[in-house]
Coordinates of C-alpha atoms in Angstrom, one line a residue:
M50 CA 51.4 17.9 -20.9
I51 CA 53.5 19.8 -18.4
R52 CA 51.4 21.7 -15.9
L53 CA 53.3 24.5 -14.2
T54 CA 50.7 25.6 -11.6
H55 CA 47.7 24.0 -9.9
K56 CA 44.6 25.4 -8.3
G57 CA 45.1 26.3 -4.7
G58 CA 48.5 27.9 -5.2
A59 CA 51.5 28.1 -7.4
R60 CA 52.8 24.6 -7.4
L61 CA 55.7 25.1 -9.8
R62 CA 56.9 22.0 -11.5
S63 CA 60.6 22.7 -12.1
F64 CA 62.4 20.9 -15.0
A65 CA 66.1 21.0 -14.6
L66 CA 67.3 17.4 -14.3
G67 CA 69.4 16.0 -11.6
L68 CA 72.0 14.1 -13.6
M69 CA 73.1 10.6 -13.5
M70 CA 75.8 8.8 -11.6
L71 CA 76.9 8.7 -8.0
A72 CA 80.5 8.5 -6.8
P73 CA 82.9 7.5 -8.2
L74 CA 81.3 8.9 -11.4
A75 CA 79.8 12.0 -9.8
A76 CA 82.6 14.1 -11.5
L77 CA 81.0 13.3 -14.8
A78 CA 77.8 15.3 -14.0
A79 CA 79.2 18.5 -15.6
G80 CA 79.5 16.7 -18.9
G81 CA 75.8 17.0 -19.5
D82 CA 76.3 20.8 -19.5
F83 CA 78.1 20.7 -22.9
T84 CA 77.1 19.8 -26.4
D85 CA 78.1 20.5 -30.0
R86 CA 74.8 19.8 -31.6
I87 CA 71.4 21.5 -32.1
I88 CA 68.1 19.8 -33.1
V89 CA 65.9 21.9 -35.4
K90 CA 62.4 20.8 -36.5
Y91 CA 61.0 22.7 -39.5
R92 CA 57.3 23.0 -40.2
T93 CA 57.7 22.4 -43.9
T94 CA 60.3 20.3 -45.6
T95 CA 59.3 20.4 -49.3
G96 CA 61.8 20.9 -52.0
A97 CA 64.4 18.5 -50.4
A98 CA 67.9 19.8 -51.3
A99 CA 66.8 23.3 -52.1
A100 CA 64.8 23.5 -48.8
A101 CA 67.8 22.2 -46.9
D102 CA 70.1 24.9 -48.4
T103 CA 67.5 27.5 -47.5
Q104 CA 67.2 26.2 -44.0
M105 CA 70.9 26.1 -43.4
R106 CA 71.3 29.7 -44.7
A107 CA 68.7 30.8 -42.1
T108 CA 70.9 29.5 -39.3
E109 CA 74.0 31.4 -40.4
L110 CA 73.2 34.7 -38.7
P111 CA 72.2 33.1 -35.3
A112 CA 75.4 31.1 -35.5
A113 CA 77.5 34.1 -36.4
R114 CA 76.1 36.0 -33.5
L115 CA 77.5 33.3 -31.2
G116 CA 80.8 33.1 -33.1
V117 CA 80.3 29.5 -34.4
A118 CA 79.5 27.7 -37.6
L119 CA 76.9 25.0 -38.2
K120 CA 76.7 22.1 -40.6
R121 CA 73.9 19.6 -41.1
V122 CA 74.6 16.0 -39.8
R123 CA 71.4 14.1 -40.5
T124 CA 67.6 13.8 -40.3
T125 CA 66.1 12.0 -37.3
A126 CA 63.3 9.5 -37.3
L127 CA 61.0 12.4 -36.1
G128 CA 61.9 14.5 -39.2
S129 CA 64.0 17.0 -37.4
Q130 CA 67.5 18.1 -38.4
V131 CA 70.7 17.5 -36.4
L132 CA 73.1 20.4 -36.8
K133 CA 76.7 20.2 -35.6
V134 CA 78.5 23.2 -34.1
D135 CA 82.2 23.7 -34.7
R136 CA 83.0 23.8 -31.0
K137 CA 81.7 22.7 -27.7
L138 CA 79.0 24.9 -26.2
S139 CA 77.8 25.2 -22.7
L140 CA 74.2 24.1 -22.3
D141 CA 73.2 27.8 -21.7
E142 CA 75.0 28.8 -25.0
A143 CA 73.3 26.0 -26.9
R144 CA 69.9 27.0 -25.5
R145 CA 70.5 30.6 -26.6
L146 CA 71.6 29.5 -30.1
A147 CA 68.5 27.2 -30.4
A148 CA 66.2 30.1 -29.3
D149 CA 67.9 32.5 -31.8
I150 CA 67.4 30.0 -34.6
A151 CA 63.7 29.6 -33.8
A152 CA 63.2 33.3 -33.5
S153 CA 65.0 34.0 -36.8
D154 CA 63.0 31.6 -39.0
P155 CA 59.2 31.3 -38.8
N156 CA 59.5 27.9 -40.5
V157 CA 61.1 26.5 -37.3
E158 CA 58.6 24.5 -35.3
Y159 CA 61.1 24.0 -32.4
A160 CA 64.9 24.1 -31.8
E161 CA 66.7 22.7 -28.8
P162 CA 70.1 21.5 -27.7
D163 CA 71.0 17.9 -28.6
R164 CA 72.0 17.1 -25.1
M165 CA 74.3 14.3 -23.9
M166 CA 72.6 11.8 -21.6
R167 CA 74.5 9.4 -19.4
A168 CA 74.0 6.0 -17.7
L169 CA 72.5 6.1 -14.2
L170 CA 74.7 3.8 -12.1
T171 CA 77.2 3.5 -9.4
P172 CA 79.6 0.6 -9.9
N173 CA 81.3 -1.6 -7.3
D174 CA 83.7 -4.5 -8.1
P175 CA 83.4 -7.2 -5.4
R176 CA 80.7 -9.9 -6.1
Y177 CA 78.8 -12.2 -3.8
N178 CA 76.4 -14.8 -5.0
E179 CA 73.3 -13.1 -3.5
Q180 CA 70.2 -11.7 -5.2
W181 CA 68.3 -10.5 -2.2
H182 CA 66.4 -8.1 -4.4
Y183 CA 64.3 -10.9 -5.8
S184 CA 63.0 -12.7 -2.8
E185 CA 63.7 -11.0 0.6
S186 CA 60.5 -10.1 2.3
T187 CA 61.7 -6.7 3.3
A188 CA 62.7 -5.1 0.0
G189 CA 62.5 -7.9 -2.6
I190 CA 60.1 -7.9 -5.5
N191 CA 58.5 -11.3 -4.7
A192 CA 59.8 -12.9 -7.9
P193 CA 59.8 -16.6 -6.9
L194 CA 56.1 -16.7 -6.5
A195 CA 55.7 -15.0 -9.8
W196 CA 57.9 -17.5 -11.6
D197 CA 55.4 -20.2 -10.8
K198 CA 53.0 -18.4 -13.1
A199 CA 55.1 -16.5 -15.7
T200 CA 58.7 -16.5 -16.9
G201 CA 58.6 -13.9 -19.7
T202 CA 58.2 -16.4 -22.6
G203 CA 57.3 -14.7 -25.9
V204 CA 58.1 -11.2 -24.7
I205 CA 60.6 -8.9 -26.4
V206 CA 62.3 -6.3 -24.2
G207 CA 64.1 -3.2 -25.6
I208 CA 67.1 -1.9 -23.8
V209 CA 68.2 1.6 -24.8
D210 CA 71.7 1.8 -23.3
T211 CA 75.4 1.2 -23.9
G212 CA 74.8 -2.0 -25.9
Y213 CA 75.8 -5.4 -24.6
R214 CA 78.7 -7.8 -24.1
P215 CA 78.3 -11.4 -25.0
H216 CA 78.1 -13.3 -21.7
A217 CA 77.5 -17.0 -21.0
D218 CA 74.6 -16.1 -18.7
L219 CA 73.0 -14.2 -21.5
S220 CA 73.5 -16.8 -24.2
G221 CA 70.6 -17.0 -26.5
Q222 CA 68.9 -14.1 -24.8
I223 CA 70.1 -11.3 -27.1
L224 CA 68.3 -10.7 -30.5
Q225 CA 69.6 -8.5 -33.3
G226 CA 70.1 -4.9 -32.2
Y227 CA 71.5 -1.8 -33.6
D228 CA 74.2 0.8 -32.9
F229 CA 72.6 4.3 -33.1
I230 CA 75.7 6.3 -32.1
S231 CA 76.4 8.6 -35.0
D232 CA 79.5 10.3 -33.6
T233 CA 82.7 8.3 -34.0
F234 CA 84.3 9.6 -30.8
V235 CA 81.3 8.7 -28.8
S236 CA 80.8 5.3 -30.5
N237 CA 84.4 4.3 -29.7
D238 CA 84.2 1.5 -32.2
G239 CA 85.8 3.2 -35.2
N240 CA 82.6 3.9 -37.1
G241 CA 79.1 5.4 -36.9
R242 CA 75.8 3.7 -37.0
D243 CA 75.8 0.0 -37.9
S244 CA 74.1 -3.3 -37.0
D245 CA 76.6 -4.2 -34.3
A246 CA 75.1 -3.3 -30.9
S247 CA 77.9 -4.8 -28.9
D248 CA 79.6 -2.6 -26.3
P249 CA 83.3 -1.8 -27.1
G250 CA 83.7 0.0 -23.7
D251 CA 82.9 3.5 -22.6
W252 CA 86.1 4.3 -20.6
I253 CA 87.0 8.0 -20.5
N254 CA 90.2 9.9 -19.5
V255 CA 90.7 13.4 -18.1
N256 CA 89.1 16.2 -20.2
D257 CA 87.7 13.7 -22.8
C258 CA 84.2 15.1 -22.4
G259 CA 84.9 18.8 -22.0
P260 CA 87.1 21.1 -19.9
G261 CA 87.6 19.4 -16.5
D262 CA 85.2 16.6 -17.5
P263 CA 86.1 14.2 -16.1
D264 CA 88.7 15.2 -13.6
Q265 CA 90.2 11.7 -13.5
N266 CA 90.2 8.6 -15.6
Y267 CA 87.2 6.2 -15.4
P268 CA 86.9 2.6 -16.6
S269 CA 84.3 1.1 -18.8
S270 CA 80.9 0.6 -17.1
W271 CA 79.4 -2.2 -19.2
H272 CA 76.1 -0.7 -18.0
G273 CA 73.8 -2.2 -20.6
T274 CA 75.1 -5.6 -19.9
H275 CA 74.3 -5.2 -16.1
V276 CA 70.8 -4.0 -17.0
A277 CA 70.3 -6.9 -19.4
G278 CA 71.2 -9.5 -16.8
T279 CA 68.7 -8.2 -14.3
I280 CA 66.0 -8.4 -16.9
A281 CA 66.8 -11.7 -18.7
A282 CA 69.8 -13.6 -17.4
K283 CA 69.2 -17.3 -17.9
T284 CA 68.3 -19.3 -14.8
N285 CA 68.2 -23.0 -14.0
N286 CA 71.4 -23.2 -16.0
S287 CA 73.8 -23.8 -13.0
L288 CA 75.6 -20.6 -13.8
G289 CA 75.8 -17.2 -12.2
V290 CA 72.6 -15.2 -11.7
A291 CA 68.9 -15.3 -12.6
G292 CA 66.9 -12.6 -14.5
V293 CA 63.5 -11.4 -13.5
A294 CA 62.0 -12.5 -16.8
F295 CA 64.5 -15.2 -17.7
N296 CA 62.6 -16.5 -20.7
A297 CA 62.2 -13.1 -22.3
K298 CA 64.4 -11.9 -25.2
V299 CA 66.3 -8.6 -25.4
V300 CA 66.8 -6.3 -28.3
P301 CA 69.6 -3.8 -27.6
A302 CA 69.7 -0.3 -29.0
R303 CA 73.2 1.1 -28.4
V304 CA 72.9 4.9 -27.7
L305 CA 75.5 5.5 -25.0
G306 CA 79.3 5.5 -25.5
K307 CA 82.2 7.6 -24.4
C308 CA 80.8 10.6 -22.4
G309 CA 77.2 9.5 -22.8
G310 CA 74.9 9.8 -25.8
Y311 CA 73.1 12.5 -27.8
T312 CA 69.4 13.0 -27.4
S313 CA 68.8 12.6 -31.1
D314 CA 70.4 9.2 -31.2
I315 CA 68.5 8.1 -28.0
A316 CA 65.2 9.2 -29.6
D317 CA 65.9 7.2 -32.7
G318 CA 66.8 4.2 -30.6
I319 CA 63.5 4.4 -28.7
I320 CA 61.5 4.6 -31.9
W321 CA 63.4 1.8 -33.6
V322 CA 63.3 -0.7 -30.7
S323 CA 59.5 -0.3 -30.5
G324 CA 59.1 -1.1 -34.2
G325 CA 59.1 2.4 -35.7
S326 CA 60.9 3.4 -38.9
V327 CA 64.3 5.2 -38.8
S328 CA 65.8 6.4 -42.1
G329 CA 68.8 4.4 -43.2
V330 CA 68.3 1.7 -40.5
P331 CA 66.9 -1.8 -41.3
A332 CA 63.5 -2.5 -39.7
N333 CA 63.5 -4.1 -36.3
A334 CA 62.2 -7.6 -36.8
N335 CA 61.5 -8.0 -33.1
P336 CA 59.6 -4.9 -31.8
A337 CA 59.7 -4.5 -28.0
K338 CA 56.5 -4.2 -25.9
V339 CA 58.5 -2.9 -22.9
I340 CA 61.5 -0.6 -23.0
N341 CA 64.2 0.0 -20.3
I342 CA 65.7 3.5 -20.2
S343 CA 68.2 3.8 -17.4
L344 CA 69.8 7.1 -18.4
G345 CA 69.4 10.7 -17.8
G346 CA 70.5 14.3 -18.4
T347 CA 70.0 17.9 -17.5
G348 CA 66.8 19.9 -18.1
S349 CA 63.2 19.5 -18.9
C350 CA 61.7 16.7 -21.0
D351 CA 62.6 18.0 -24.4
T352 CA 60.3 17.8 -27.4
T353 CA 62.5 15.2 -29.2
T354 CA 62.4 12.8 -26.3
Q355 CA 58.7 13.2 -25.6
N356 CA 57.8 12.7 -29.2
A357 CA 59.9 9.5 -29.3
I358 CA 58.2 8.2 -26.2
N359 CA 54.8 9.1 -27.7
S360 CA 55.8 7.2 -30.8
A361 CA 56.8 4.1 -28.8
R362 CA 53.5 4.2 -26.8
S363 CA 51.5 4.5 -30.0
R364 CA 52.8 1.0 -30.9
G365 CA 51.8 -0.4 -27.6
A366 CA 55.2 -0.3 -25.8
S367 CA 55.5 0.6 -22.2
V368 CA 58.4 2.9 -21.4
I369 CA 60.1 2.4 -18.0
V370 CA 62.7 5.0 -16.9
A371 CA 65.0 5.6 -14.0
A372 CA 64.2 8.4 -11.6
G373 CA 67.8 9.5 -11.3
N374 CA 70.4 9.4 -8.5
E375 CA 70.8 12.9 -7.2
N376 CA 68.5 12.8 -4.1
V377 CA 66.3 15.5 -5.7
N378 CA 62.7 15.8 -6.9
A379 CA 62.4 13.7 -10.1
S380 CA 60.5 16.6 -11.7
N381 CA 64.1 17.9 -12.2
S382 CA 65.2 14.8 -14.1
T383 CA 64.7 13.7 -17.7
P384 CA 63.3 11.5 -19.1
A385 CA 61.9 10.8 -15.6
N386 CA 59.8 13.9 -16.0
C387 CA 58.4 13.0 -19.4
S388 CA 54.7 12.1 -19.9
G389 CA 53.6 8.6 -20.4
V390 CA 56.5 6.8 -18.8
V391 CA 56.7 4.7 -15.6
T392 CA 59.4 6.4 -13.4
V393 CA 61.1 4.1 -10.9
A394 CA 62.7 5.1 -7.6
S395 CA 65.2 3.0 -5.7
V396 CA 64.9 1.3 -2.4
N397 CA 67.7 -0.2 -0.3
R398 CA 67.8 -3.6 1.4
S399 CA 65.7 -2.3 4.3
G400 CA 62.9 -1.2 1.9
G401 CA 63.4 2.5 2.4
R402 CA 64.5 5.0 -0.1
S403 CA 68.1 4.6 -1.2
Y404 CA 70.1 7.7 -0.1
F405 CA 70.7 8.7 -3.7
S406 CA 67.3 8.0 -5.3
N407 CA 65.3 10.9 -6.7
F408 CA 61.6 11.1 -5.6
G409 CA 58.5 13.1 -6.2
S410 CA 55.0 13.1 -7.8
T411 CA 56.4 12.0 -11.1
V412 CA 57.5 8.6 -9.6
E413 CA 55.1 5.7 -10.1
V414 CA 56.7 2.9 -8.2
A415 CA 60.0 1.8 -6.5
A416 CA 62.2 -1.3 -6.9
P417 CA 65.4 -2.5 -5.4
G418 CA 68.4 -0.4 -6.4
G419 CA 70.6 -1.1 -3.4
D420 CA 73.0 0.8 -1.2
I421 CA 76.6 -0.4 -1.2
R422 CA 78.1 2.1 1.3
S423 CA 78.3 -0.5 4.1
S424 CA 78.7 -3.6 2.0
S425 CA 78.8 -4.4 -1.7
A426 CA 76.4 -7.3 -1.0
N427 CA 73.7 -4.8 -0.4
G428 CA 73.8 -3.8 -4.1
I429 CA 72.3 -5.4 -7.1
L430 CA 74.1 -8.4 -8.5
S431 CA 74.1 -8.9 -12.3
T432 CA 76.1 -9.8 -15.4
L433 CA 79.2 -7.7 -16.3
N434 CA 82.5 -7.8 -18.1
S435 CA 85.9 -7.7 -16.5
G436 CA 87.6 -5.3 -18.9
T437 CA 88.6 -1.9 -17.5
T438 CA 88.7 -0.4 -20.9
T439 CA 88.3 -2.8 -23.8
P440 CA 86.3 -6.0 -23.3
G441 CA 87.7 -8.8 -21.0
S442 CA 86.1 -12.0 -19.7
D443 CA 82.6 -12.6 -18.3
A444 CA 82.1 -11.2 -14.9
Y445 CA 79.4 -10.4 -12.3
A446 CA 79.3 -7.3 -10.0
F447 CA 77.1 -5.5 -7.5
Y448 CA 76.0 -2.0 -8.7
Q449 CA 73.7 0.5 -7.1
G450 CA 71.4 3.1 -8.6
T451 CA 68.0 3.8 -10.1
S452 CA 69.5 2.2 -13.2
M453 CA 69.4 -1.1 -11.3
A454 CA 65.9 -0.5 -9.9
T455 CA 64.4 0.1 -13.4
P456 CA 65.2 -3.3 -15.0
H457 CA 63.4 -5.0 -12.0
V458 CA 60.2 -3.2 -13.1
V459 CA 60.9 -4.0 -16.8
G460 CA 61.3 -7.6 -15.9
V461 CA 58.0 -7.6 -14.0
V462 CA 56.2 -6.0 -17.0
A463 CA 57.6 -8.8 -19.2
L464 CA 56.1 -11.4 -16.8
M465 CA 52.8 -9.6 -17.0
L466 CA 52.9 -9.4 -20.8
S467 CA 53.7 -13.1 -21.1
V468 CA 50.4 -14.0 -19.4
K469 CA 48.4 -11.1 -20.9
P470 CA 50.0 -9.9 -24.2
T471 CA 47.1 -7.5 -24.9
L472 CA 47.8 -5.2 -22.0
T473 CA 48.1 -1.6 -23.0
P474 CA 50.8 0.8 -21.6
D475 CA 48.2 2.5 -19.4
Q476 CA 46.9 -0.9 -18.0
V477 CA 50.5 -1.9 -17.3
T478 CA 51.0 1.3 -15.3
S479 CA 47.8 0.9 -13.4
I480 CA 48.6 -2.7 -12.4
L481 CA 52.1 -1.9 -11.3
Q482 CA 50.8 0.8 -9.1
S483 CA 47.7 -0.9 -7.7
T484 CA 49.6 -4.1 -6.8
A485 CA 52.7 -2.5 -5.3
R486 CA 53.2 -3.3 -1.7
A487 CA 53.7 -0.8 1.1
F488 CA 57.1 0.4 2.0
P489 CA 58.5 -1.2 5.2
A490 CA 60.7 1.8 5.8
T491 CA 60.6 5.5 5.0
C492 CA 60.3 6.2 1.3
S493 CA 58.5 9.5 0.9
Q494 CA 57.2 10.3 -2.6
C495 CA 58.5 7.0 -4.0
G496 CA 55.3 6.2 -5.8
S497 CA 52.7 3.6 -4.8
G498 CA 55.1 1.1 -3.2
I499 CA 57.7 -1.6 -4.0
V500 CA 56.8 -3.4 -7.2
N501 CA 55.3 -6.8 -6.5
A502 CA 55.9 -9.3 -9.2
S503 CA 53.6 -12.0 -8.0
A504 CA 50.6 -9.7 -7.4
A505 CA 51.2 -7.9 -10.7
V506 CA 51.1 -11.2 -12.6
D507 CA 48.0 -12.2 -10.7
A508 CA 46.3 -8.9 -11.7
A509 CA 47.4 -9.4 -15.4
I510 CA 45.9 -12.9 -15.4
G511 CA 42.7 -11.4 -13.9
G512 CA 42.1 -9.3 -17.0
G513 CA 44.3 -6.2 -16.9
G514 CA 42.3 -4.2 -14.4
G515 CA 43.5 -5.9 -11.3
G516 CA 40.6 -8.4 -10.9
G517 CA 38.1 -8.0 -8.0
T518 CA 34.7 -6.3 -8.1
T519 CA 33.7 -3.7 -10.7
V520 CA 31.0 -1.1 -10.0
N521 CA 29.7 2.0 -11.7
E522 CA 29.9 5.4 -10.0
T523 CA 26.5 6.6 -8.7
E524 CA 25.5 10.2 -8.2
P525 CA 25.1 12.2 -6.1
N526 CA 28.5 11.7 -4.5
N527 CA 29.9 15.2 -4.6
S528 CA 30.7 15.5 -0.9
R529 CA 32.0 13.4 2.0
T530 CA 28.6 13.1 3.5
A531 CA 27.2 11.8 0.2
S532 CA 30.1 9.6 -0.7
Q533 CA 29.6 6.3 -2.5
A534 CA 30.5 3.3 -0.2
I535 CA 33.0 0.7 -1.4
A536 CA 32.7 -2.6 0.4
A537 CA 35.0 -5.0 -1.4
A538 CA 38.8 -4.9 -0.8
N539 CA 39.6 -4.8 -4.5
T540 CA 37.1 -2.7 -6.4
T541 CA 37.2 -0.9 -9.7
V542 CA 34.8 2.0 -10.2
N543 CA 33.8 3.1 -13.7
G544 CA 33.4 6.8 -13.2
T545 CA 32.5 10.0 -15.1
M546 CA 33.4 13.7 -14.7
S547 CA 30.0 15.1 -15.7
S548 CA 31.2 18.7 -15.7
S549 CA 34.2 20.9 -15.1
S550 CA 33.0 21.5 -11.5
D551 CA 32.5 17.8 -10.7
N552 CA 34.2 15.8 -8.0
D553 CA 33.4 12.3 -6.8
Y554 CA 33.8 10.9 -3.3
F555 CA 34.1 7.3 -2.3
S556 CA 34.3 5.9 1.3
L557 CA 35.6 2.7 2.7
T558 CA 36.7 1.0 5.9
L559 CA 40.4 0.3 6.1
P560 CA 41.3 -2.5 8.5
A561 CA 44.1 -2.3 11.0
G562 CA 47.5 -3.2 9.5
K563 CA 46.3 -2.8 5.9
T564 CA 47.5 -0.3 3.2
L565 CA 45.0 1.4 1.0
T566 CA 46.1 1.9 -2.6
A567 CA 43.9 4.1 -4.8
T568 CA 44.7 4.3 -8.5
M569 CA 42.8 6.6 -10.8
T570 CA 43.3 6.3 -14.6
P571 CA 41.7 9.2 -16.6
N572 CA 40.9 9.1 -20.3
S573 CA 43.9 10.0 -22.5
S574 CA 42.8 13.6 -23.1
S575 CA 41.9 14.6 -19.6
D576 CA 43.6 15.6 -16.3
Y577 CA 41.8 14.5 -13.1
D578 CA 43.4 14.5 -9.7
L579 CA 43.2 12.1 -6.7
Y580 CA 43.0 12.8 -3.0
V581 CA 42.6 10.7 0.1
Y582 CA 41.2 12.0 3.4
N583 CA 40.9 10.6 7.0
S584 CA 37.7 10.2 8.9
N585 CA 37.8 13.9 10.0
G586 CA 38.2 15.1 6.4
T587 CA 41.9 16.0 6.7
L588 CA 43.9 15.5 3.5
I589 CA 46.4 12.6 4.1
G590 CA 47.5 11.8 0.5
S591 CA 47.3 13.2 -3.0
S592 CA 48.4 12.7 -6.6
E593 CA 48.2 15.5 -9.2
R594 CA 49.7 14.3 -12.4
G595 CA 49.2 15.7 -15.9
T596 CA 46.9 14.9 -18.8
G597 CA 46.3 11.2 -19.5
Q598 CA 48.6 10.2 -16.6
V599 CA 47.7 7.7 -13.9
D600 CA 47.4 9.0 -10.3
S601 CA 48.0 6.7 -7.4
V602 CA 48.1 7.1 -3.6
A603 CA 49.1 4.6 -1.0
I604 CA 48.0 5.1 2.7
A605 CA 48.8 2.6 5.5
N606 CA 46.7 2.1 8.6
T607 CA 49.3 1.5 11.3
G608 CA 46.8 1.6 14.1
T609 CA 45.1 -1.2 16.0
S610 CA 41.6 -0.5 14.8
A611 CA 39.8 0.1 11.5
F612 CA 39.3 3.6 10.1
T613 CA 37.1 5.3 7.6
R614 CA 39.0 6.7 4.5
Y615 CA 37.6 8.9 1.8
V616 CA 38.9 8.8 -1.8
R617 CA 38.1 11.8 -4.0
V618 CA 38.5 12.3 -7.8
V619 CA 38.5 15.9 -8.9
Y620 CA 38.3 17.5 -12.4
Y621 CA 41.2 19.7 -13.4
S622 CA 41.1 19.9 -17.2
G623 CA 40.0 18.0 -20.3
G624 CA 36.8 16.2 -21.2
T625 CA 33.5 15.9 -19.5
G626 CA 30.3 13.9 -19.9
A627 CA 29.5 10.3 -20.8
T628 CA 31.8 10.1 -23.8
S629 CA 34.8 12.3 -22.9
G630 CA 34.7 12.4 -19.1
K631 CA 35.4 8.7 -18.3
Y632 CA 37.9 7.5 -15.7
T633 CA 38.5 4.3 -13.7
L634 CA 39.3 4.2 -10.0
N635 CA 40.8 1.0 -8.5
V636 CA 40.7 0.8 -4.7
K637 CA 42.6 -2.0 -2.9
W638 CA 43.6 -2.9 0.6

């Protein structure tokens, strides 16, 4: 649920996405501002052919007012209709047409532009045999210690991206995928949807994607292959690089091609890769329990994408998405601003926020995404292809971007699931946040910290709630002076919001040099908020996410002595009482 304002003031949550790629692909950003498709969801669909004819007739007047014609393309997995316009529309024109269609027909549940999304990356060609992002103490994810306990065996990972290239370092790692690109220009493989998820290349030339977009020629990115290598490249094979979860398997859903990919195709890919049904597409024999989405586009989290995410989560799949590369608040980025996802920011080799990374309250955690301005060796090394347009030979390359940070988190989730397959998406999110380590350099609004593979696996082994001590909330604890004391350094509190005016305080002593991480998980139908105060009662940290979303705050004690800290859980909306008002609070230091 998107909340536009919050008590205490008008905290507007803006939803106009910062798009995708950094230089040299920054010129492509304008491409997300054009589309030639509209998604329309009707309330009733009885009468099949007759109903379809009636529905199309109802769109004729709105289309005529804009001087365009519409024709039906297909039905999505969500039951909505994809309509094609006979010319490219600006995003503003498409929004006006969608709004006019909805206003002209009371049977329309919603209508929205079928926007083009694009991969979130910045490529660089030189390669060096260094994967600092796994093991360096400053900004690495602490993978080697995790590998002593988990390697991803038995876990299926879905990658919703450009498809894949066969690569010696991915041999045996790729399971049967599917190509969801329905437009033959975008697909660039001579046909529409089919069972071949391999990547033929996504190179583009001047004006391919719209007027002035791009303003120069660009080579193929092989983006999905780079993502796949970070997640599941084979290791101990005397070849190339290692993957975070090198014994996991990958199911690719190809949704991005020339100029990007349509929202409707991406939504079908998310649903299918998680085990959902898509009309005309064979069932996925290997449903994924964690999905990598390293792509983005302009605007709010549209209904089509949110429904697809909800569908995947209903089947137990965690959805991990890139925050975006525009150095803006991620509330302006989609699907980073969708509900129920784990949004990932990027850190550089020093452990601070990468200069390009988006940030904000919608970000859950950060992971290495690199910064290749001074040296390509400071980027993220993974599998690639050498072809500049069509496929060439196997290759490796350093890329930078939140696209590169996201598969690190996906790999860690696969490690967690390999030791605890029953983890729910909410438990996965809670563990990622509560076990993340403090930033060694400045990374404001980058979530709870840098994802910590070893600690996350330990928490998963410990039962999914992070291990440690479990206590029940005790009343009265509605003020700082009456706060409930927490003594153990890893405590989970089972709490209850007894009424809409309730708020619960907890106090603890934070030792010098330690970082407090407080993670509050509400019940799925409620919105409670999380605040941390110093010993004088001054607010020093907060998280105010929406209904059913996990709130987390990390506060470091950089002093030389211990300090008292107060953690407060506050009711905002939703359920109350012993049945509907439950939440859990994990406090670690």
